[in-house]
Coordinates of N, CA and C in Angstrom, one line a residue:
X784 N 1.0 -1.0 -0.2 CA 0.2 -0.3 0.1 C 0.7 1.2 0.1
X785 N 2.1 1.2 1.1 CA 3.0 2.7 0.8 C 3.3 2.4 -0.7
X786 N 4.3 1.3 -1.0 CA 4.9 1.5 -2.4 C 3.8 1.9 -3.6
X787 N 2.8 1.2 -3.1 CA 1.7 2.2 -4.2 C 1.4 3.7 -4.5
X788 N 1.2 4.4 -3.3 CA 1.3 5.5 -2.6 C 2.7 6.3 -3.1
X789 N 3.9 5.7 -3.0 CA 5.1 6.4 -3.4 C 4.8 6.4 -4.7
X790 N 4.8 5.6 -5.8 CA 5.0 5.3 -6.6 C 4.1 6.6 -7.5
X791 N 2.4 6.6 -7.0 CA 1.5 7.7 -7.5 C 2.0 9.0 -7.5
X792 N 2.4 9.2 -6.0 CA 3.1 10.5 -5.9 C 4.1 10.9 -6.8
X793 N 4.8 9.8 -6.9 CA 6.1 9.9 -8.1 C 5.6 10.4 -9.4
X794 N 4.6 9.6 -9.7 CA 3.9 9.6 -10.9 C 3.1 11.2 -11.4
X795 N 2.6 11.6 -10.0 CA 2.1 13.1 -10.3 C 2.9 14.3 -10.6
X796 N 3.9 13.8 -9.9 CA 5.4 15.0 -9.8 C 5.8 14.8 -11.2
X797 N 6.2 13.7 -11.9 CA 6.8 13.8 -13.3 C 5.4 14.2 -14.4
X798 N 4.1 13.9 -14.1 CA 3.2 14.4 -14.9 C 3.3 16.0 -14.6
X799 N 3.4 16.7 -13.9 CA 3.7 18.3 -13.3 C 4.6 18.9 -14.2
X800 N 6.5 17.9 -14.0 CA 7.4 18.1 -15.0 C 7.4 18.4 -16.3
X801 N 6.5 17.3 -16.6 CA 6.1 17.3 -18.2 C 5.6 18.3 -18.7
X802 N 4.1 19.2 -17.8 CA 3.7 20.1 -17.9 C 4.0 21.5 -18.1
X803 N 5.4 21.5 -16.8 CA 6.3 22.6 -17.1 C 6.9 22.9 -18.1
X804 N 7.7 21.5 -18.5 CA 8.6 21.9 -20.1 C 7.9 22.1 -21.4
X805 N 6.5 21.4 -21.2 CA 5.7 21.5 -22.3 C 5.2 23.2 -22.7
X806 N 5.4 23.8 -22.1 CA 5.0 25.4 -22.2 C 5.8 26.2 -23.1
X807 N 4.9 26.7 -23.6 CA 5.5 27.6 -24.8 C 6.3 28.7 -24.3
X808 N 7.5 28.7 -24.7 CA 8.4 29.5 -24.8 C 8.8 30.8 -25.5
X809 N 9.3 32.0 -25.0 CA 9.2 33.0 -25.9 C 10.6 33.4 -25.8
X810 N 11.5 33.4 -27.1 CA 12.7 33.9 -27.4 C 12.8 35.4 -27.9
X811 N 13.6 35.9 -27.7 CA 13.9 37.4 -28.1 C 15.6 37.0 -28.3
X812 N 16.5 37.5 -28.8 CA 17.8 37.2 -29.4 C 17.9 37.6 -30.8
X813 N 19.7 36.8 -31.3 CA 19.6 36.6 -32.8 C 18.7 35.6 -33.1
X814 N 18.6 35.6 -34.4 CA 18.1 34.5 -35.4 C 18.6 33.6 -35.4
X815 N 19.9 33.8 -35.6 CA 21.1 32.1 -35.4 C 20.7 31.4 -34.1
X816 N 20.6 32.3 -33.0 CA 20.5 31.4 -31.6 C 19.5 30.8 -31.5
X817 N 18.3 31.1 -32.2 CA 16.8 30.4 -32.2 C 17.0 29.4 -32.9
X818 N 17.7 29.5 -34.1 CA 18.0 28.3 -35.2 C 18.9 27.1 -34.8
X819 N 19.9 27.8 -33.6 CA 21.0 26.6 -33.4 C 20.1 25.3 -32.9
X820 N 18.7 26.1 -31.9 CA 18.2 24.9 -30.9 C 16.9 24.2 -31.9
X821 N 17.1 24.1 -33.1 CA 16.6 23.8 -34.2 C 17.1 22.5 -34.7
X822 N 16.4 21.6 -35.2 CA 16.8 20.5 -35.6 C 16.5 20.6 -37.4
X823 N 15.4 21.1 -37.6 CA 15.1 21.2 -38.8 C 14.1 22.6 -38.9
X824 N 14.5 23.6 -40.2 CA 13.7 24.9 -39.9 C 13.3 25.1 -41.2
X825 N 12.4 26.1 -41.3 CA 12.2 26.6 -42.9 C 11.5 28.1 -42.9
X826 N 12.5 29.1 -43.6 CA 12.1 30.2 -43.9 C 11.3 31.0 -45.0
X827 N 10.6 31.9 -44.7 CA 9.7 32.2 -46.0 C 9.7 33.5 -45.9
X828 N 10.3 34.3 -47.0 CA 10.6 36.0 -46.9 C 9.5 36.6 -47.8
X829 N 8.3 35.8 -47.7 CA 7.0 36.7 -48.7 C 7.5 36.8 -50.2
X830 N 8.3 36.8 -50.5 CA 8.7 37.2 -51.8 C 7.7 36.8 -53.5
X831 N 6.8 35.6 -52.8 CA 6.0 35.3 -54.1 C 4.6 36.0 -53.6
X832 N 4.3 36.8 -52.7 CA 3.2 37.6 -52.3 C 2.7 38.6 -53.1
X833 N 1.3 39.2 -53.5 CA 1.3 39.9 -54.3 C 1.1 41.5 -53.7
X834 N 1.6 42.3 -54.5 CA 2.2 43.6 -53.8 C 0.3 43.7 -53.5
X835 N 0.5 44.9 -52.1 CA -0.8 45.6 -51.5 C -2.1 44.3 -51.2
X836 N -1.8 42.8 -51.0 CA -2.5 41.9 -50.9 C -2.6 42.1 -49.2
X837 N -4.0 42.1 -48.9 CA -4.3 42.4 -47.4 C -4.2 41.0 -46.1
X838 N -4.9 40.2 -47.4 CA -5.4 38.9 -46.3 C -7.0 39.2 -45.7
X839 N -7.6 40.1 -45.9 CA -8.8 40.0 -45.7 C -9.7 39.5 -46.8
X840 N -10.7 38.9 -46.2 CA -11.5 38.1 -47.2 C -11.0 36.6 -47.5
X841 N -9.8 37.1 -48.0 CA -9.2 35.8 -48.8 C -8.1 35.6 -48.3
X842 N -7.3 34.9 -47.2 CA -5.9 35.0 -46.2 C -4.8 34.2 -47.3
X843 N -4.2 35.0 -47.4 CA -2.9 34.8 -47.8 C -2.3 33.5 -47.6
X844 N -2.2 32.7 -48.7 CA -1.2 31.3 -48.7 C 0.2 31.5 -48.1
X845 N 0.8 30.4 -47.0 CA 1.6 30.6 -46.5 C 2.5 29.2 -46.8
X846 N 2.1 28.8 -48.1 CA 2.4 27.1 -48.4 C 3.9 26.5 -47.8
X847 N 4.5 27.6 -48.4 CA 5.9 27.5 -47.4 C 6.5 26.8 -46.4
X848 N 5.5 27.5 -45.2 CA 5.4 27.0 -43.8 C 4.5 25.6 -43.8
X849 N 4.2 25.4 -44.6 CA 3.2 24.1 -44.8 C 2.0 24.1 -45.1
X850 N 1.7 23.4 -46.0 CA 0.4 23.0 -46.8 C -0.8 23.5 -45.9
X851 N -1.4 24.2 -46.1 CA -2.9 24.9 -45.8 C -2.4 25.8 -44.4
X852 N -1.3 26.4 -44.7 CA -0.6 27.7 -43.4 C -1.2 28.8 -44.2
X853 N -1.8 29.8 -43.6 CA -2.2 31.3 -44.1 C -1.9 32.5 -43.0
X854 N -2.1 33.5 -43.7 CA -2.2 35.0 -43.0 C -3.1 35.5 -43.2
X855 N -3.9 35.8 -42.1 CA -5.4 36.2 -42.1 C -5.6 37.5 -41.4
X856 N -5.4 38.9 -42.5 CA -5.4 40.3 -41.9 C -6.7 41.0 -41.5
X857 N -6.3 41.8 -40.8 CA -7.6 42.7 -40.3 C -8.0 43.7 -40.9
X858 N -9.2 44.2 -40.5 CA -9.4 45.6 -41.2 C -10.2 46.6 -40.2
X859 N -10.0 47.9 -40.4 CA -10.6 48.7 -39.7 C -11.5 50.1 -40.4
X860 N -12.9 50.1 -40.6 CA -13.3 51.2 -41.3 C -12.9 52.8 -40.4
X861 N -12.7 53.8 -40.9 CA -12.4 55.1 -40.1 C -12.3 55.8 -41.2
X862 N -12.4 57.5 -40.6 CA -12.7 58.6 -41.4 C -11.0 59.3 -41.8
X863 N -11.0 59.9 -43.1 CA -9.9 60.3 -43.7 C -9.8 61.6 -43.0
X864 N -8.3 62.1 -43.2 CA -8.5 63.8 -42.8 C -9.5 64.4 -43.7
X865 N -9.9 64.1 -44.8 CA -10.9 64.7 -45.4 C -12.4 64.4 -45.5
X866 N -12.4 63.8 -43.8 CA -14.0 63.0 -43.7 C -14.3 62.1 -44.7
X867 N -13.5 61.5 -45.6 CA -14.1 60.4 -46.2 C -13.8 58.9 -45.8
X868 N -14.7 58.2 -46.0 CA -14.7 56.6 -45.5 C -13.4 55.9 -45.8
X869 N -12.9 55.4 -45.3 CA -11.5 54.6 -45.6 C -11.6 53.2 -44.8
X870 N -10.7 52.4 -45.3 CA -10.4 51.1 -44.8 C -9.0 50.7 -44.6
X871 N -9.0 50.8 -43.2 CA -7.1 50.5 -42.7 C -7.0 48.9 -42.6
X872 N -6.0 48.3 -43.9 CA -5.8 47.2 -43.5 C -4.4 46.7 -43.1
X873 N -3.8 45.4 -43.2 CA -2.5 45.1 -43.3 C -1.9 44.9 -44.6
X874 N -0.9 44.8 -45.3 CA -0.8 44.6 -46.2 C 0.8 44.2 -46.5
X875 N 0.8 43.6 -48.1 CA 2.0 43.3 -48.6 C 3.0 44.5 -49.1
X876 N 4.2 45.0 -48.8 CA 4.6 46.2 -49.2 C 6.1 45.9 -49.9
X877 N 6.6 46.5 -50.5 CA 7.9 46.6 -51.2 C 8.4 47.7 -51.4
X878 N 7.7 49.0 -50.9 CA 8.5 50.3 -51.1 C 7.4 51.4 -50.1
X879 N 8.0 52.5 -50.0 CA 7.2 53.6 -49.4 C 6.6 53.6 -48.1
X880 N 7.4 52.9 -47.0 CA 7.0 52.8 -45.6 C 8.4 53.3 -45.1
X881 N 7.6 54.3 -44.1 CA 8.9 55.0 -43.2 C 9.3 54.0 -42.2
X882 N 10.2 53.6 -42.2 CA 10.8 52.7 -41.0 C 11.1 51.3 -41.2
X883 N 9.6 50.8 -42.1 CA 9.5 49.5 -42.6 C 10.3 48.9 -43.5
X884 N 10.8 47.7 -43.9 CA 11.8 47.4 -45.1 C 11.9 45.9 -45.2
X885 N 12.3 45.6 -46.1 CA 12.6 43.8 -46.3 C 13.6 43.4 -45.6
X886 N 13.9 42.2 -45.2 CA 15.1 41.8 -44.1 C 15.2 39.9 -45.2
X887 N 14.6 39.8 -46.0 CA 15.3 38.7 -46.9 C 16.4 38.9 -47.4
X888 N 17.1 38.4 -47.6 CA 18.6 38.8 -48.9 C 18.3 38.6 -50.3
X889 N 18.4 39.6 -50.7 CA 18.0 39.9 -52.4 C 16.7 39.8 -52.4
X890 N 15.7 40.2 -51.2 CA 14.2 40.0 -51.7 C 13.9 41.7 -51.5
X891 N 12.6 42.0 -51.7 CA 12.0 43.2 -51.7 C 10.7 43.3 -51.1
X892 N 9.9 42.5 -50.2 CA 8.7 42.3 -49.6 C 8.6 42.3 -48.0
X893 N 7.7 42.8 -47.9 CA 7.6 42.3 -46.0 C 6.0 42.4 -45.9
X894 N 5.5 42.2 -45.0 CA 4.0 42.4 -44.4 C 4.0 43.5 -43.4
X895 N 3.2 44.4 -43.8 CA 3.3 45.5 -42.8 C 1.5 45.8 -42.1
X896 N 1.4 46.0 -40.8 CA 0.3 46.2 -40.2 C 0.1 47.3 -38.9
X897 N -1.0 47.5 -38.9 CA -1.5 48.8 -37.8 C -2.5 47.7 -37.0
X898 N -2.8 46.6 -37.2 CA -4.0 45.8 -36.9 C -3.5 44.4 -36.3
X899 N -4.8 43.9 -35.9 CA -4.6 42.7 -35.5 C -4.5 41.4 -36.8
X900 N -4.1 40.5 -36.8 CA -3.6 39.4 -37.6 C -3.1 38.2 -37.2
X901 N -3.6 37.4 -37.8 CA -3.2 35.9 -37.7 C -2.9 34.9 -38.5
X902 N -1.6 33.9 -37.9 CA -1.1 33.0 -38.6 C -1.6 31.9 -38.6
X903 N -2.0 31.0 -39.4 CA -2.5 29.5 -38.9 C -1.7 28.1 -39.9
X904 N -1.4 27.5 -39.2 CA -0.4 26.3 -40.0 C -1.7 25.1 -40.3
X905 N -2.0 25.4 -41.0 CA -3.2 23.9 -41.2 C -2.8 22.8 -41.4
X906 N -1.4 22.6 -41.7 CA -1.1 21.2 -42.0 C -0.9 20.3 -40.8
X907 N -1.0 21.3 -39.5 CA -1.0 20.5 -38.1 C 0.2 21.4 -37.5
X908 N 0.3 21.1 -36.2 CA 1.1 21.6 -35.2 C 2.6 21.4 -35.3
X909 N 3.1 23.1 -35.1 CA 4.8 23.1 -35.4 C 5.4 23.2 -33.6
X910 N 6.5 22.6 -33.6 CA 7.2 22.9 -32.5 C 7.6 24.3 -32.3
X911 N 8.1 25.1 -33.1 CA 8.5 26.1 -33.1 C 8.4 27.4 -34.4
X912 N 8.1 28.5 -34.1 CA 8.1 29.7 -35.0 C 8.9 30.8 -34.8
X913 N 9.0 31.9 -35.8 CA 9.7 32.9 -35.7 C 9.6 33.9 -36.5
X914 N 9.8 35.2 -36.1 CA 9.9 36.5 -37.4 C 10.4 37.3 -37.3
X915 N 10.8 37.9 -37.9 CA 11.4 39.3 -37.9 C 10.7 40.8 -37.7
X916 N 11.0 41.2 -36.6 CA 9.7 42.1 -36.1 C 10.4 43.8 -36.6
X917 N 10.0 44.8 -37.4 CA 10.9 45.9 -37.9 C 9.6 47.1 -37.5
X918 N 10.3 48.0 -36.9 CA 10.2 49.5 -36.5 C 9.0 49.4 -35.6
X919 N 9.2 48.4 -34.7 CA 8.5 48.3 -33.3 C 8.6 49.9 -32.4
X920 N 7.4 50.1 -31.8 CA 7.3 50.8 -31.1 C 7.6 52.4 -30.9
X921 N 8.0 52.8 -32.2 CA 8.8 54.4 -32.3 C 7.5 55.1 -32.7
X922 N 6.0 55.1 -32.3 CA 4.8 55.4 -32.0 C 4.1 54.9 -31.1
X923 N 4.9 54.4 -29.9 CA 4.4 53.9 -28.8 C 3.1 52.7 -28.8
X924 N 3.3 52.0 -29.8 CA 2.0 51.1 -29.9 C 2.6 49.4 -29.3
X925 N 1.9 48.8 -28.8 CA 2.6 47.3 -28.5 C 1.9 46.3 -29.2
X926 N 3.3 45.1 -28.9 CA 2.6 43.8 -29.7 C 2.5 42.7 -28.7
X927 N 1.3 41.9 -28.6 CA 1.3 40.9 -27.7 C 0.9 39.6 -28.8
X928 N 1.1 38.5 -28.3 CA 1.0 37.2 -29.2 C 0.2 36.3 -28.1
X929 N -0.7 35.6 -29.0 CA -1.8 34.8 -28.5 C -1.1 33.4 -29.3
X930 N -0.6 32.5 -28.3 CA -0.7 31.6 -29.0 C -1.4 30.0 -29.6
X931 N -1.8 29.5 -30.4 CA -3.2 29.3 -30.3 C -2.8 27.3 -30.3
X932 N -3.8 26.7 -29.7 CA -3.6 25.3 -30.4 C -4.8 25.0 -30.7
X933 N -5.4 23.5 -30.5 CA -6.6 22.9 -31.6 C -7.2 23.7 -31.4
X934 N -8.3 24.2 -32.2 CA -9.7 24.5 -32.3 C -9.2 26.1 -31.9
X935 N -8.4 26.9 -32.1 CA -8.0 28.3 -32.5 C -8.2 28.3 -30.5
X936 N -7.9 27.5 -29.9 CA -7.9 27.4 -28.2 C -6.6 28.3 -27.8
X937 N -6.8 29.3 -26.9 CA -4.9 29.9 -26.2 C -4.5 29.2 -25.5
X938 N -3.5 28.3 -26.1 CA -2.4 27.8 -24.8 C -1.7 28.5 -24.4
X939 N -1.5 30.1 -24.7 CA -0.3 30.7 -23.8 C -0.6 32.0 -24.5
X940 N 0.0 33.2 -23.8 CA -0.2 34.5 -24.4 C 1.6 35.1 -23.5
X941 N 2.0 35.9 -24.5 CA 2.8 37.0 -24.1 C 2.6 38.3 -24.4
X942 N 2.3 39.0 -23.2 CA 1.8 40.5 -23.4 C 3.1 41.7 -23.8
X943 N 2.7 42.7 -24.4 CA 3.7 43.7 -24.7 C 5.1 43.5 -25.0
X944 N 5.4 42.9 -26.3 CA 6.9 42.5 -26.5 C 7.7 43.3 -25.9
X945 N 8.8 43.1 -25.4 CA 9.5 44.5 -25.6 C 11.0 44.2 -26.2
X946 N 11.4 45.2 -26.4 CA 13.1 45.0 -27.1 C 14.1 45.4 -26.7
X947 N 15.0 44.6 -26.7 CA 16.1 44.8 -26.1 C 17.0 46.1 -26.7
X948 N 16.2 46.8 -28.1 CA 17.0 47.9 -28.6 C 16.2 49.0 -28.5
X949 N 16.6 50.6 -28.3 CA 15.9 51.6 -28.2 C 14.8 51.1 -29.5
X950 N 13.6 51.6 -29.2 CA 12.1 52.0 -30.0 C 12.6 52.7 -31.0
X951 N 12.9 52.9 -32.2 CA 13.3 53.8 -32.9 C 13.1 53.5 -34.3
X952 N 12.7 54.5 -35.2 CA 12.4 54.3 -36.5 C 13.0 53.5 -37.2
X953 N 12.7 52.1 -37.5 CA 13.5 51.2 -38.3 C 14.1 50.0 -37.7
X954 N 14.1 50.1 -36.2 CA 14.7 48.8 -35.3 C 14.2 47.5 -35.9
X955 N 15.1 46.5 -35.6 CA 14.8 45.2 -36.2 C 15.4 44.4 -34.9
X956 N 14.2 43.1 -34.4 CA 14.6 42.3 -33.5 C 13.5 41.1 -33.9
X957 N 14.5 39.9 -33.9 CA 13.8 38.6 -34.0 C 12.9 38.2 -32.7
X958 N 12.1 37.5 -32.9 CA 11.4 36.9 -31.7 C 10.9 35.3 -32.4
X959 N 10.8 34.3 -31.6 CA 10.4 33.2 -31.6 C 9.6 32.8 -30.7
X960 N 9.4 31.7 -30.4 CA 8.3 30.6 -30.1 C 8.7 29.5 -30.1
X961 N 8.5 28.8 -28.9 CA 9.1 26.9 -29.5 C 8.3 26.4 -28.4
X962 N 7.7 25.2 -28.1 CA 7.1 24.3 -27.7 C 7.5 23.1 -28.0
X963 N 8.0 22.3 -27.1 CA 8.6 20.6 -27.3 C 7.3 19.5 -27.7
X964 N 6.1 20.2 -26.8 CA 5.2 19.5 -27.0 C 4.1 19.7 -28.6
X965 N 5.1 20.1 -29.4 CA 4.4 20.9 -30.8 C 3.0 20.7 -30.8
X966 N 2.3 21.8 -30.2 CA 1.0 22.4 -30.4 C 0.6 23.4 -30.3
X967 N 1.7 24.3 -31.7 CA 1.0 25.4 -31.7 C 0.9 25.5 -33.2
X968 N -0.6 25.5 -33.2 CA -1.2 25.5 -34.5 C -1.6 26.9 -35.0
X969 N -1.5 27.7 -34.3 CA -1.1 29.3 -34.9 C -0.8 30.6 -33.9
X970 N -0.8 31.6 -34.3 CA -0.4 32.8 -33.6 C -1.2 33.8 -34.2
X971 N -1.7 34.6 -32.7 CA -2.5 35.7 -33.4 C -1.9 37.1 -32.6
X972 N -1.5 37.8 -33.6 CA -0.6 39.0 -33.5 C -1.6 40.4 -33.2
X973 N -1.6 40.5 -31.5 CA -2.5 41.6 -31.3 C -1.4 43.2 -31.2
X974 N -1.8 43.9 -32.0 CA -1.4 45.2 -32.2 C -2.2 46.6 -30.7
X975 N -1.9 47.2 -30.2 CA -2.6 48.1 -29.5 C -1.9 49.3 -29.5
X976 N -2.7 50.2 -29.9 CA -2.3 51.6 -30.6 C -2.3 52.5 -29.1
X977 N -1.5 53.7 -28.7 CA -1.9 54.4 -27.6 C -3.3 55.0 -27.6
X978 N -3.8 55.4 -28.9 CA -4.8 56.0 -28.9 C -5.4 55.6 -30.3
X979 N -6.7 54.5 -29.9 CA -7.0 53.4 -30.8 C -8.3 54.1 -31.8
X980 N -8.2 55.6 -31.2 CA -8.9 56.4 -32.1 C -8.5 57.5 -33.2
X981 N -7.1 57.7 -33.1 CA -6.3 58.6 -33.5 C -5.6 57.8 -35.0
X982 N -6.6 57.0 -35.7 CA -6.1 56.3 -36.9 C -4.8 56.6 -37.7
X983 N -4.9 57.8 -37.9 CA -3.8 58.8 -38.8 C -2.0 58.5 -38.0
X984 N -2.7 58.3 -36.6 CA -1.2 58.1 -35.9 C -0.8 56.8 -35.6
X985 N -1.3 55.9 -36.2 CA -1.3 54.5 -35.6 C 0.8 54.2 -35.8
X986 N 0.6 53.4 -34.9 CA 2.2 52.7 -35.0 C 2.4 51.7 -36.2
X987 N 2.8 52.0 -37.0 CA 2.8 50.2 -38.0 C 4.4 49.8 -37.6
X988 N 4.0 48.1 -37.6 CA 4.8 47.1 -37.6 C 5.1 46.6 -38.9
X989 N 6.1 46.2 -39.3 CA 6.7 44.9 -40.3 C 7.1 43.9 -40.0
X990 N 7.2 42.9 -40.7 CA 7.1 41.7 -40.6 C 7.8 41.0 -41.9
X991 N 8.6 40.4 -41.7 CA 9.4 39.4 -42.8 C 9.6 38.3 -41.8
X992 N 10.7 37.4 -43.1 CA 11.3 36.3 -43.0 C 10.5 35.5 -41.8
X993 N 9.5 34.8 -41.7 CA 8.6 33.7 -41.1 C 9.4 32.5 -40.8
X994 N 9.3 32.1 -40.0 CA 9.9 30.5 -39.9 C 9.2 29.6 -39.3
X995 N 9.2 28.0 -39.3 CA 8.9 27.5 -38.1 C 10.1 25.7 -38.2
X996 N 10.0 25.6 -37.3 CA 11.3 24.4 -37.3 C 10.7 23.3 -36.7
X997 N 11.7 22.3 -36.1 CA 11.6 21.4 -35.2 C 12.4 21.4 -34.0
X998 N 12.5 21.3 -32.8 CA 13.7 21.0 -31.7 C 14.6 19.8 -31.9
X999 N 15.3 20.1 -31.4 CA 16.7 19.1 -31.6 C 16.1 17.5 -30.4
X1000 N 16.3 16.5 -30.8 CA 15.4 15.6 -29.5 C 15.7 16.0 -28.2
X1001 N 14.9 15.1 -27.3 CA 14.8 15.8 -25.7 C 16.2 15.8 -25.2
X1002 N 16.9 16.8 -24.7 CA 18.2 16.5 -23.9 C 18.5 17.7 -23.3
X1003 N 17.2 18.4 -23.2 CA 17.4 19.8 -22.6 C 18.0 19.7 -21.2
X1004 N 18.3 20.9 -20.7 CA 18.7 21.0 -19.0 C 17.4 21.2 -18.6
X1005 N 17.0 20.3 -17.3 CA 15.5 20.9 -16.7 C 15.4 22.3 -16.2
X1006 N 14.4 23.0 -16.6 CA 14.0 24.4 -16.4 C 14.2 24.6 -14.5
X1007 N 14.4 25.4 -14.0 CA 14.0 25.7 -12.6 C 12.8 25.5 -11.7
X1008 N 12.1 25.2 -12.5 CA 10.2 24.8 -12.1 C 10.8 23.5 -12.1
X1009 N 10.7 22.9 -12.8 CA 11.1 21.6 -12.9 C 12.2 20.9 -12.2
X1010 N 13.2 21.2 -11.7 CA 14.1 20.9 -10.6 C 13.6 21.0 -9.3
X1011 N 12.7 22.3 -9.3 CA 11.9 22.0 -7.8 C 11.2 21.0 -7.7
X1012 N 10.5 20.5 -8.7 CA 9.7 19.0 -8.7 C 10.2 18.4 -8.3
X1013 N 11.4 18.0 -8.9 CA 12.4 17.0 -9.0 C 12.4 17.1 -7.4
X1014 N 12.9 17.8 -6.9 CA 13.6 18.0 -5.5 C 12.7 17.6 -4.1
X1015 N 11.1 18.3 -4.6 CA 9.9 17.6 -4.2 C 9.7 16.6 -4.2
X1016 N 9.8 15.7 -5.1 CA 9.8 14.2 -5.4 C 10.3 13.4 -4.4
X1017 N 11.7 13.6 -4.5 CA 12.5 13.0 -4.2 C 12.8 13.1 -2.0
X1018 N 12.4 14.0 -2.1 CA 12.0 14.4 -0.4 C 11.2 13.6 0.0
X1019 N 9.6 13.8 -0.7 CA 8.8 13.0 -0.4 C 9.0 11.6 -0.4
X1020 N 9.5 11.0 -1.2 CA 10.0 9.7 -1.4 C 10.8 9.3 -0.1
X1021 N 12.1 10.1 0.1 CA 12.7 9.5 1.4 C 11.8 9.6 2.8
X1022 N 11.2 10.6 2.5 CA 10.0 10.7 3.6 C 9.3 9.5 4.6
X1023 N 8.7 9.1 2.9 CA 7.8 7.7 3.2 C 8.5 6.4 3.1
X1024 N 10.2 6.5 2.7 CA 11.0 5.5 3.1 C 11.4 5.5 4.9
X1025 N 11.4 6.3 5.4 CA 11.9 6.9 6.8 C 10.7 6.0 7.6
X1026 N 9.6 6.7 7.2 CA 7.8 6.3 7.8 C 7.6 4.5 7.6
X1027 N 8.4 4.2 6.4 CA 8.1 2.5 6.5 C 9.0 2.0 7.1
X1028 N 10.0 2.6 7.3 CA 11.0 1.6 8.3 C 10.6 1.9 9.6
X1029 N 10.1 2.7 10.2 CA 9.6 2.8 11.7 C 8.6 1.7 11.8

């Protein structure tokens, strides 16, 4: 009876450890540093997209990231400077953007938006996803990410991504998300503006060189939370054995 209790407790602890290790993690740093932890990866620079395509109504195909992968843009109706009715959307660009630019070697195009948009992996979940973020925060906008699981459920959120470089026009930073349980079915990009009504003053962001990948086989160093759980489990086993000897 005591042996069964010990084994049950250890199994529950190991289950908790697995849950800690499986949580999606956010990476901010060099692209090469993120790639170094992947066994395989595919990059896509948006070069075959149609200029000014918006992803509204008809999502943009990102088949290079896997069959059925798409980018779905958002839109917002607003009044122009002359009180005319206009529609704001994200779009594929290759010129004419202050601070946004292409980052693909030899390429010309990128995606830019001041509104929410989403990317889905139609062929199934991925273990890692990354992107170049361009011109972030120079007009005080902020970006958050929802990591989507099966059925578009939110399995993790990262609020107000910080840049380790000054928020100046034309800044460039790489962000990546990884999940060893391969449960990432999509990513929702949520852009918040300092004044949602001042459309003409929105902070526009550029995105380029999207990537998906697979992690190396499991030989990770346990995270601090995992180590704590292991310690608790071992202490519990030791206490149970002492009690059994009495």
